[in-house]
XYZ file of C-alpha atoms in Angstrom:
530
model
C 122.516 218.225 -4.117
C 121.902 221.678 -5.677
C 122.266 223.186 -2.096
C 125.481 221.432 -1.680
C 126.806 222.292 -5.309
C 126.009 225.901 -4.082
C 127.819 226.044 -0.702
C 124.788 225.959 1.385
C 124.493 222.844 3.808
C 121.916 220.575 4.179
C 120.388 218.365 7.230
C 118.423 215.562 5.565
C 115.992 213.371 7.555
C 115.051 210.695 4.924
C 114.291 206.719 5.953
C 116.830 204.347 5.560
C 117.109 202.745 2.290
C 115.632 206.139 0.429
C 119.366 207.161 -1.333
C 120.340 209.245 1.679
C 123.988 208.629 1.141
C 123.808 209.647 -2.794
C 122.818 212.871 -1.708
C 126.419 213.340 -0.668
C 128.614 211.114 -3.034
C 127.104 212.383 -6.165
C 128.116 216.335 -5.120
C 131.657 214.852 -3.728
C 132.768 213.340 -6.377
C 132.393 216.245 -8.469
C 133.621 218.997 -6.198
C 137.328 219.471 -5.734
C 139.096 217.941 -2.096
C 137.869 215.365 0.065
C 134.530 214.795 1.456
C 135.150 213.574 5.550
C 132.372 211.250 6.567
C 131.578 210.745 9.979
C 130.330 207.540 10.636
C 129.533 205.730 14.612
C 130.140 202.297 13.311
C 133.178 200.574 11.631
C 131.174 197.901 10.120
C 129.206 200.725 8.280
C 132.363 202.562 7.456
C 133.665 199.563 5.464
C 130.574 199.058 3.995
C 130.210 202.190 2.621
C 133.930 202.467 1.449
C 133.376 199.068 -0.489
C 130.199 200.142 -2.023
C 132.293 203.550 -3.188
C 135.319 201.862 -4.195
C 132.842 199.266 -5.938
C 130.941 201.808 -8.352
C 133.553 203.783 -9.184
C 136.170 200.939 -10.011
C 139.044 202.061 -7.899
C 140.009 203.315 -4.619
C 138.201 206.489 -3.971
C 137.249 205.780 -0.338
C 139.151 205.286 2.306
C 138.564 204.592 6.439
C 140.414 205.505 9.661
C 139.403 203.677 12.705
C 140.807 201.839 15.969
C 140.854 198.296 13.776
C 144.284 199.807 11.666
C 147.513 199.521 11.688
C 149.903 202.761 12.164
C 150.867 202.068 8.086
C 147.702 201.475 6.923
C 146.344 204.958 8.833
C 149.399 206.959 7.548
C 148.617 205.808 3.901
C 144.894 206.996 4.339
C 145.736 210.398 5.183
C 148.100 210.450 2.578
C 145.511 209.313 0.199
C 143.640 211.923 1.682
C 146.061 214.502 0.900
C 147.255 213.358 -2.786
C 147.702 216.983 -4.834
C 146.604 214.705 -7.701
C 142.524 214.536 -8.188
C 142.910 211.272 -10.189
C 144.437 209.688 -7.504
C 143.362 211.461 -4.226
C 140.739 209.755 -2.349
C 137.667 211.650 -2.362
C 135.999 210.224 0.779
C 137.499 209.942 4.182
C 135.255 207.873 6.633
C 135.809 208.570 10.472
C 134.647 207.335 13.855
C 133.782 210.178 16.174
C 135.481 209.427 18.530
C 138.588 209.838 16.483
C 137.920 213.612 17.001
C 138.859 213.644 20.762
C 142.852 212.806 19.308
C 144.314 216.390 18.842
C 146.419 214.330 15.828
C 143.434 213.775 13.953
C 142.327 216.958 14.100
C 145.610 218.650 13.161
C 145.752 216.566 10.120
C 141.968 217.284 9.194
C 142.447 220.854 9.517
C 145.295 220.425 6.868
C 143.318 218.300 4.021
C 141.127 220.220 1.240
C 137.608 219.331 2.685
C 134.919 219.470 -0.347
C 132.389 218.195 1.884
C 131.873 217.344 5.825
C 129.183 214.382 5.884
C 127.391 213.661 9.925
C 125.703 210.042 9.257
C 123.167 209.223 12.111
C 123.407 213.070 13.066
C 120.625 212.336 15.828
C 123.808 211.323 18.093
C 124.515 215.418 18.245
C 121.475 215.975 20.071
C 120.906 215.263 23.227
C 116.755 214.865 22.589
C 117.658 212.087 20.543
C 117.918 208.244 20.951
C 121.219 207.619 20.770
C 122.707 210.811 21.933
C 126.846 210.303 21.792
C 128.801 212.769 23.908
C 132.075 212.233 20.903
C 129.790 213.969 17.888
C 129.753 216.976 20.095
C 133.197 217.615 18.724
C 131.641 218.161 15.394
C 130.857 221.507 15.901
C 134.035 222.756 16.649
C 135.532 220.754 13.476
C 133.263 222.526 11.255
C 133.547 225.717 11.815
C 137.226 225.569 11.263
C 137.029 223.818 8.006
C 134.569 226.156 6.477
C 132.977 223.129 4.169
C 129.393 222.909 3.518
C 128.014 220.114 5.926
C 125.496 216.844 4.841
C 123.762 215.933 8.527
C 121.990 212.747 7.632
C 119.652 210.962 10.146
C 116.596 208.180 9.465
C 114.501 209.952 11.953
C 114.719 212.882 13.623
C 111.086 215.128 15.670
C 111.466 218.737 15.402
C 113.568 219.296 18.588
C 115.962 216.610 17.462
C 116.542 218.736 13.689
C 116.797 221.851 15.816
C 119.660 220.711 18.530
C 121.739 218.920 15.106
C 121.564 222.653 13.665
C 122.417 224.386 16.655
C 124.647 221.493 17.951
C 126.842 221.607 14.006
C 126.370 225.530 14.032
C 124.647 225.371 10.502
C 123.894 228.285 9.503
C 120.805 228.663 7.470
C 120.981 224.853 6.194
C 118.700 223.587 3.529
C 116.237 221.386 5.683
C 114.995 218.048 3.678
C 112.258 215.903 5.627
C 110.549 213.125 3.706
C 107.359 211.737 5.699
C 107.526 209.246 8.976
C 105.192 207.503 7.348
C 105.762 203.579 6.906
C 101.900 202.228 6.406
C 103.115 199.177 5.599
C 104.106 198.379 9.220
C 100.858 197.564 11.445
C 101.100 199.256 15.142
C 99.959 197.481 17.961
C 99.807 197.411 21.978
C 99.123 194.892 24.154
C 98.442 195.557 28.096
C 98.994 193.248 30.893
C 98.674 193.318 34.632
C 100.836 190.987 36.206
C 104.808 190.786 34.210
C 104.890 186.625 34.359
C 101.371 187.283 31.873
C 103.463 189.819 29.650
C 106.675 187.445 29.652
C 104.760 184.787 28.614
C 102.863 186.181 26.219
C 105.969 187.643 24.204
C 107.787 184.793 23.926
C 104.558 182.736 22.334
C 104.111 185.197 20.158
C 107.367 185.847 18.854
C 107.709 181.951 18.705
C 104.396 181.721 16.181
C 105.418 185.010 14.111
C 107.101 184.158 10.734
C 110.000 185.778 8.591
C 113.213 187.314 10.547
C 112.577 189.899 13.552
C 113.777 192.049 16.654
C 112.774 191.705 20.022
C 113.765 194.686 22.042
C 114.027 193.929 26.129
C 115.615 197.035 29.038
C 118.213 194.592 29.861
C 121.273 192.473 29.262
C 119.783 189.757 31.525
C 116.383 189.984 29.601
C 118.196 189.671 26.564
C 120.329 186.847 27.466
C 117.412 185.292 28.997
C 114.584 185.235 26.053
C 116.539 184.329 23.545
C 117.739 181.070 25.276
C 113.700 180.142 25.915
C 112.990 181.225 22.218
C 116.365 178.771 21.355
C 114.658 176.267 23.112
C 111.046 176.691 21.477
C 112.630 176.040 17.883
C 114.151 179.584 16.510
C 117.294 180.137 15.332
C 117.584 183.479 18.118
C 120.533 185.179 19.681
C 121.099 188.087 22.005
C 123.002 190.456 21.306
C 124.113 193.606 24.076
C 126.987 195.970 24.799
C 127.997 193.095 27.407
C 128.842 190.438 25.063
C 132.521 190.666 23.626
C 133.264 192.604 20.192
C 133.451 189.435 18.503
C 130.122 187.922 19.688
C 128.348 190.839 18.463
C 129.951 190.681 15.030
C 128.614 187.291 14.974
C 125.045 188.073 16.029
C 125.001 190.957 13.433
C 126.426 189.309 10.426
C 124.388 186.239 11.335
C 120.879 188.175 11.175
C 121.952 189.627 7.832
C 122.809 186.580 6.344
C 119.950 184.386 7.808
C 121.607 182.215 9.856
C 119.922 184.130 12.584
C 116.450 184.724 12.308
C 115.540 186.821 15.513
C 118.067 188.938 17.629
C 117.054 189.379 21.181
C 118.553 192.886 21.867
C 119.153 196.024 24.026
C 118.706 199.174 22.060
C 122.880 198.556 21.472
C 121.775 196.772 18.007
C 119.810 198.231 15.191
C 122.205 201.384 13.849
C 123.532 200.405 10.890
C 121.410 197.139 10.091
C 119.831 197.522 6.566
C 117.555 194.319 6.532
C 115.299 194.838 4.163
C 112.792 191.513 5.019
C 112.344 192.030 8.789
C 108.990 191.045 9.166
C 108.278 192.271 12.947
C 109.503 194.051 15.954
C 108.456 193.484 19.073
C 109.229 195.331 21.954
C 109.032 193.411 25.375
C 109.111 196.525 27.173
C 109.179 199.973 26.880
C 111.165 202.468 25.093
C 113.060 205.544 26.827
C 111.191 207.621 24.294
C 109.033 207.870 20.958
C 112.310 208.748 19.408
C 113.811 205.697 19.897
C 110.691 203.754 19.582
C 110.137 204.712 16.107
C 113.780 204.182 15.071
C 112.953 200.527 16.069
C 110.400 199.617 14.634
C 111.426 201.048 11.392
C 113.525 198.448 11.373
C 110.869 196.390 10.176
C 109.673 196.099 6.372
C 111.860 197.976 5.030
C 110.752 196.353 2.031
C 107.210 197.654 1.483
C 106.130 194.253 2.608
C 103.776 193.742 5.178
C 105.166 194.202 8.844
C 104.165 193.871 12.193
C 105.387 196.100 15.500
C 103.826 195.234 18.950
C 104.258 196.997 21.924
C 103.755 194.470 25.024
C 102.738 197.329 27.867
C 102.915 197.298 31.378
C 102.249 200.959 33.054
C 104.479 199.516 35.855
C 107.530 198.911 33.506
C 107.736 202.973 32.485
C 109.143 202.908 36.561
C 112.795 201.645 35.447
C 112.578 204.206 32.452
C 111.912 206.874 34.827
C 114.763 205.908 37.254
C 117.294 205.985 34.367
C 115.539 209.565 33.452
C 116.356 210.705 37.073
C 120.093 211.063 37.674
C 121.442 213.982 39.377
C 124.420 215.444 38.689
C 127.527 215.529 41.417
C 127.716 219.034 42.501
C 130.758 218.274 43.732
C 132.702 216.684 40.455
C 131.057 219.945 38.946
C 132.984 222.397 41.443
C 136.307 220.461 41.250
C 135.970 219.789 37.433
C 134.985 223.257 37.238
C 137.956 224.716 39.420
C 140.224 222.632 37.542
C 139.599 224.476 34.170
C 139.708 227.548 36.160
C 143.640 226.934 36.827
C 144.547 226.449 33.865
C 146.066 229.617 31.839
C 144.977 228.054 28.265
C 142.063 225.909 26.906
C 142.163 222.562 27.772
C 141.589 219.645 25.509
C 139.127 216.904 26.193
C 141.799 214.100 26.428
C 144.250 216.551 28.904
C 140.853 217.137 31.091
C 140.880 213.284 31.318
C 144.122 213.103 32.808
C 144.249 215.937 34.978
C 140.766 215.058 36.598
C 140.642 211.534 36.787
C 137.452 211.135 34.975
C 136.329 208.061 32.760
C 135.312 209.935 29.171
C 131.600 208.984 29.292
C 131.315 210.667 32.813
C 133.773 213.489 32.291
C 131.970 214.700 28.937
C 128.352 214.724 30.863
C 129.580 217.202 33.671
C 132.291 219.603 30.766
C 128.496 219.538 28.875
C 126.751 221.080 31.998
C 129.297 223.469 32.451
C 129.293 224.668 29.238
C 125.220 224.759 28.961
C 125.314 226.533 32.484
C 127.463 228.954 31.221
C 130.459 229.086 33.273
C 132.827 227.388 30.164
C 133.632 228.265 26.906
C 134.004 225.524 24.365
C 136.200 225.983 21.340
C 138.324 224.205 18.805
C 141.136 224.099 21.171
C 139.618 223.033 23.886
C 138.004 224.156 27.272
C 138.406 227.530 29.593
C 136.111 228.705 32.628
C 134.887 232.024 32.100
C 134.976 234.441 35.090
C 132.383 233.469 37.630
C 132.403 232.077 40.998
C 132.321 227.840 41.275
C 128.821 228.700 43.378
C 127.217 229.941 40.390
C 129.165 227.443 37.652
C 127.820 224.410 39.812
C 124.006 226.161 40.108
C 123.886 227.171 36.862
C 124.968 223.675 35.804
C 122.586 221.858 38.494
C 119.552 223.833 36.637
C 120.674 222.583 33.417
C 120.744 218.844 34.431
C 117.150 219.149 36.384
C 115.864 221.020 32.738
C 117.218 217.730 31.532
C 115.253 215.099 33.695
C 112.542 217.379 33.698
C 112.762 216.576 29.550
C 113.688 213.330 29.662
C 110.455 212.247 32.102
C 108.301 214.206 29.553
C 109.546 212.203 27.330
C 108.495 209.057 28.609
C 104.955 210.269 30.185
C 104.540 210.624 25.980
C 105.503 206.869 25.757
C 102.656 206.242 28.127
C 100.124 208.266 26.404
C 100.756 206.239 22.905
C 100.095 203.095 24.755
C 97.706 203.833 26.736
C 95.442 206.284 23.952
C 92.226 205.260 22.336
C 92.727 206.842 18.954
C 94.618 205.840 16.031
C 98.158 204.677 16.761
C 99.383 206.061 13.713
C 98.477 208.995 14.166
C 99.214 209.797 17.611
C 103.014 208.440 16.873
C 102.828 210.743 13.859
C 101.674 213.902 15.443
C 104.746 213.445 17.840
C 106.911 214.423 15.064
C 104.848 216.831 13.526
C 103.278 214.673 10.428
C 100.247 213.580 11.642
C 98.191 212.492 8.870
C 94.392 213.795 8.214
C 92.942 210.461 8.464
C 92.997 207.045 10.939
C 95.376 204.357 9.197
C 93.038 201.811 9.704
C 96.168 199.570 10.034
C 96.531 199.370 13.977
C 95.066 197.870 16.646
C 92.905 200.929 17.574
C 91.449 201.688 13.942
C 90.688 197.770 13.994
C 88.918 198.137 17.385
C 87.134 200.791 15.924
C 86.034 199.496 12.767
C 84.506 196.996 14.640
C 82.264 198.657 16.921
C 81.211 200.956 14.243
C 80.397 198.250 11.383
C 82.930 200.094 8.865
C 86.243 198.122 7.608
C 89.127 200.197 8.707
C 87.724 201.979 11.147
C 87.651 205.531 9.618
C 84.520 206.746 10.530
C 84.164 205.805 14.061
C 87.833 207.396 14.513
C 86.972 210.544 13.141
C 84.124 210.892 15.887
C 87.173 211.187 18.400
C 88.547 214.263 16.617
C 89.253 217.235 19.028
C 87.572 220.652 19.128
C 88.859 223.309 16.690
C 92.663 223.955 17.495
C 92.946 227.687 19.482
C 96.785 227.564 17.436
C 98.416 225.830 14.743
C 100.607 223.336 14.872
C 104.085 224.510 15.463
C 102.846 228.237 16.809
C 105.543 229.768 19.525
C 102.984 229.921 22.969
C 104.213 231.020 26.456
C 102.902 229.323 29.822
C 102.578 231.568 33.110
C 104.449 228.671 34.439
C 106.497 226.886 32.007
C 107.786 229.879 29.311
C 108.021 229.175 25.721
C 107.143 226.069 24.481
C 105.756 224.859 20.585
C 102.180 223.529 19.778
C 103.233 219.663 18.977
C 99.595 218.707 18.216
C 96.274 217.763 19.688
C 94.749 214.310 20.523
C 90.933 213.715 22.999
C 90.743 217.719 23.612
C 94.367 217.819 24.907
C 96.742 219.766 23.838
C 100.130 218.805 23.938
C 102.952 221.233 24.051
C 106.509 221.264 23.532
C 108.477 223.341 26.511
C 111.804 224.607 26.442
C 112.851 224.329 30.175
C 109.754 221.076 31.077
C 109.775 219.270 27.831
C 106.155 218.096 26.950
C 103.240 218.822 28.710
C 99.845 218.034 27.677
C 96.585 220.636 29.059
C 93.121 220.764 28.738
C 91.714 222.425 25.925
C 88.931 223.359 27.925
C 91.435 224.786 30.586
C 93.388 226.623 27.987
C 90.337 228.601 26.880
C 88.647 229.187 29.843
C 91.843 230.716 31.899
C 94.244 231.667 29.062
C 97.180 229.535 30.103
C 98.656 229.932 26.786
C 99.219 232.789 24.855
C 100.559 233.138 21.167
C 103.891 234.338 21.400
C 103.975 236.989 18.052
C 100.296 237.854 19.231
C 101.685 238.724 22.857
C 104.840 240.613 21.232
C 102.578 243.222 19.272
């Protein structure tokens, strides 16, 4: 808050249900103008208007989303605007994809702006979970309303903090990470062979498990699927997808907070937003896309400090239909049209005119501007898009080499997946180590540690799980190395003497210690630059 109070801004990676928002209202209600919120869903808009408007006793908050009218919009912003600071509102939540209207941002650029809040800022980055092509507006927004900026995110690794800063241009933010650590929550994996086995064995399980829970599936038809055979073995379940109308989702959410519903069959399109404080497990039927998002799910669970289960039902075979959503390729063609389009035009170009002239649905038309403009043959700005001058040859190549950087990423991304199922060591700490908190000892609260404990006649496993610790570490955690191969990359950890290393260009790769010693594959950056 001091940072804020100062002018400095702030990204803040703090588990949900830890006063993240506070960190915010407190400094905006004391600063002069209007803090903007940005906010992905409008159920969690209201919510947080209400609980404003609650505390304070009258109507400091307001929202602007697709659900209003045209009267009830226009007396937001003028709420908004109010001279008077008794009666002006002092928050203003948005939807980001309000910032693609050229309207809204006219009017924004016109209000006093105390404060500019991201909530769920993981959506700027591209390394995260729930990347959302509409927050990459922000950027633009806040450098032309020169307000200090709140990022707020549940869980974020270290490239995920490093693309919000660079994706929100904050400049020299004050950086707040409170541990990953939820003990409470016991980790498991469970490995099958044949997928009838693994079906089967989820939807027993999940039908003996008590207390409210989430059961994550890949698909819509998995989802539909399970929950009418966990229906039919007694729970009160429903599915709930980004096929299902608007209104059936409302349902499914509103019914799992009030209990009506006591396990929600789901795509990863459910979970943002849903403080539950007694969800007892999470089960995941089959693989996440990446640790990322697999630790944003099952921190779902016990929020609490009760007890909680997560179990990961694992077959190597299902990581295939991750890896096929991993590989897309981008159309070098769209890219040279799109690209020759922007170089007609004798101004920048907004988003919403780029729709028009190209015939591009948003979603698709956002993915190939992005390339452009990471290839380096666009210039993004607040009002809009322009080609810079360079042949569509090297626009489309330099483009193409930014989308294979990408898959190349993404399939790192989800070898890591495999090597948390598949490792011997403590769960716990492997997950950990993937965002850079892995803690000095086993947890003795996962299935490994418990395995281990076992076999070595000690309770929680501690002892026989230290025997597994690596070699001495040839860098610290977080040094700057460079590969003869792959560049640059960051020192994420080490886990069975491998060492696993973040790459700019490849994403993670894991090497042999021994390998690394023996042939010098990786040298210390600062120690090579001397």
């Amino acid at each position: 808050m001091q940072a804020l109070l100062g002018g400095s801004s702030v990204l803040c990676v703090m588990p949900t249900g830890s006063g993240k928002s506070a960190i915010y209202q407190v400094p905006a209600m004391t600063l002069p103008g209007v803090a903007v919120v940005i906010s992905p869903l409008i159920a969690l808009q209201h919510d947080q208007a209400e609980s404003i408007n609650r505390h304070t006793g009258a109507e400091r908050a307001r929202v602007l989303n697709s659900d209003l009218g045209a009267s009830e919009r226009e007396e937001a912003w003028e709420a908004a605007a109010d001279d008077d600071e008794t009666g002006r509102a002092k928050f203003l939540f948005l939807a980001p994809e309000q910032l693609a209207r050229d309207d809204v941002m006219e009017r924004l650029l016109g209000l006093d702006v105390s404060l500019l809040v991201v909530d769920e800022a993981h959506c700027v980055s591209s390394w995260g979970h729930d990347f959302r092509p509409d927050y990459l507006q922000l950027g633009h927004l806040l450098r032309s309303l020169r307000a200090p900026v709140v990022a707020l995110t549940a869980t974020a690794s270290r490239p995920v903090q490093k693309e919000i800063v660079e994706g929100l241009h904050l400049e020299d933010p004050f950086v707040l990470v409170e541990g990953f650590d939820r003990p409470n929550i016991s980790l498991e994996v469970i490995q099958y062979v044949e997928d009838a086995d693994k079906d089967r064995a989820v939807r027993e399980q999940v039908l003996g498990l008590d207390g409210p829970g989430l059961v994550y599936v890949a698909t819509k038809k998995a989802a539909d699927a399970l929950a009418v055979e966990l229906k039919a073995g007694g729970r009160n379940a429903d599915a709930y997808h980004a096929g299902r109308p608007k209104n059936q989702r409302e349902a499914v959410h509103d019914g799992f907070l009030d209990g009506r519903i006591d396990v929600v069959v789901a795509t990863t399109a459910f979970g943002m937003g849903v403080d539950k404080p007694d969800v007892r497990f999470v089960v995941h039927a089959d693989v996440s896309d990446s640790l990322d998002g697999y630790y944003q799910e099952i921190g779902r669970a016990g929020r609490d400090g009760q007890p909680a289960r997560a179990v990961l039902h694992y077959r190597p075979e299902d990581l295939s239909l991750r890896r096929f959503f991993a590989s897309t390729s981008a159309s070098r063609s769209q890219l040279r049209e799109l690209f020759l389009l922007l170089s007609a035009q004798d101004r920048p170009v907004s988003m919403k005119k780029l729709r028009e002239l190209s015939g591009l649905s948003g979603r698709k038309l956002t993915g190939l501007v992005n390339l452009l403009v990471a290839g380096g043959s666009v210039k993004d700005g607040v009002k809009g898009y322009r080609a810079r001058r360079t042949s569509a040859s090297d626009a489309v190549a330099g483009a193409v080499e930014q989308a294979e950087n990408r898959e190349s990423i993404d399939l790192s991304r989800i070898e890591m997946v495999r090597r948390y199922a598949e490792t011997s060591r403590c769960r716990r700490q492997s997950l950990l180590s993937y965002f850079g908190d892995e803690p000095a000892d086993p947890c003795g609260n996962c299935d490994n540690c418990s395995e281990a404990g076992r076999s070595a006649d000690t309770p929680d496993g501690t002892a026989a799980a230290r025997e597994q610790a690596p070699p001495e570490a040839p860098f610290d955690i977080e040094a700057e190395v460079e590969h003869p191969q792959w560049g640059r990359g960051t020192v994420m950890g080490y886990e069975d003497h491998v060492i696993t290393v973040l790459f700019d260009t490849v994403g993670y790769r894991t090497l042999s210690l021994a390998l690394v010693t023996e042939k010098d594959l990786l040298v210390e950056v600062q120690a090579a630059s001397r």
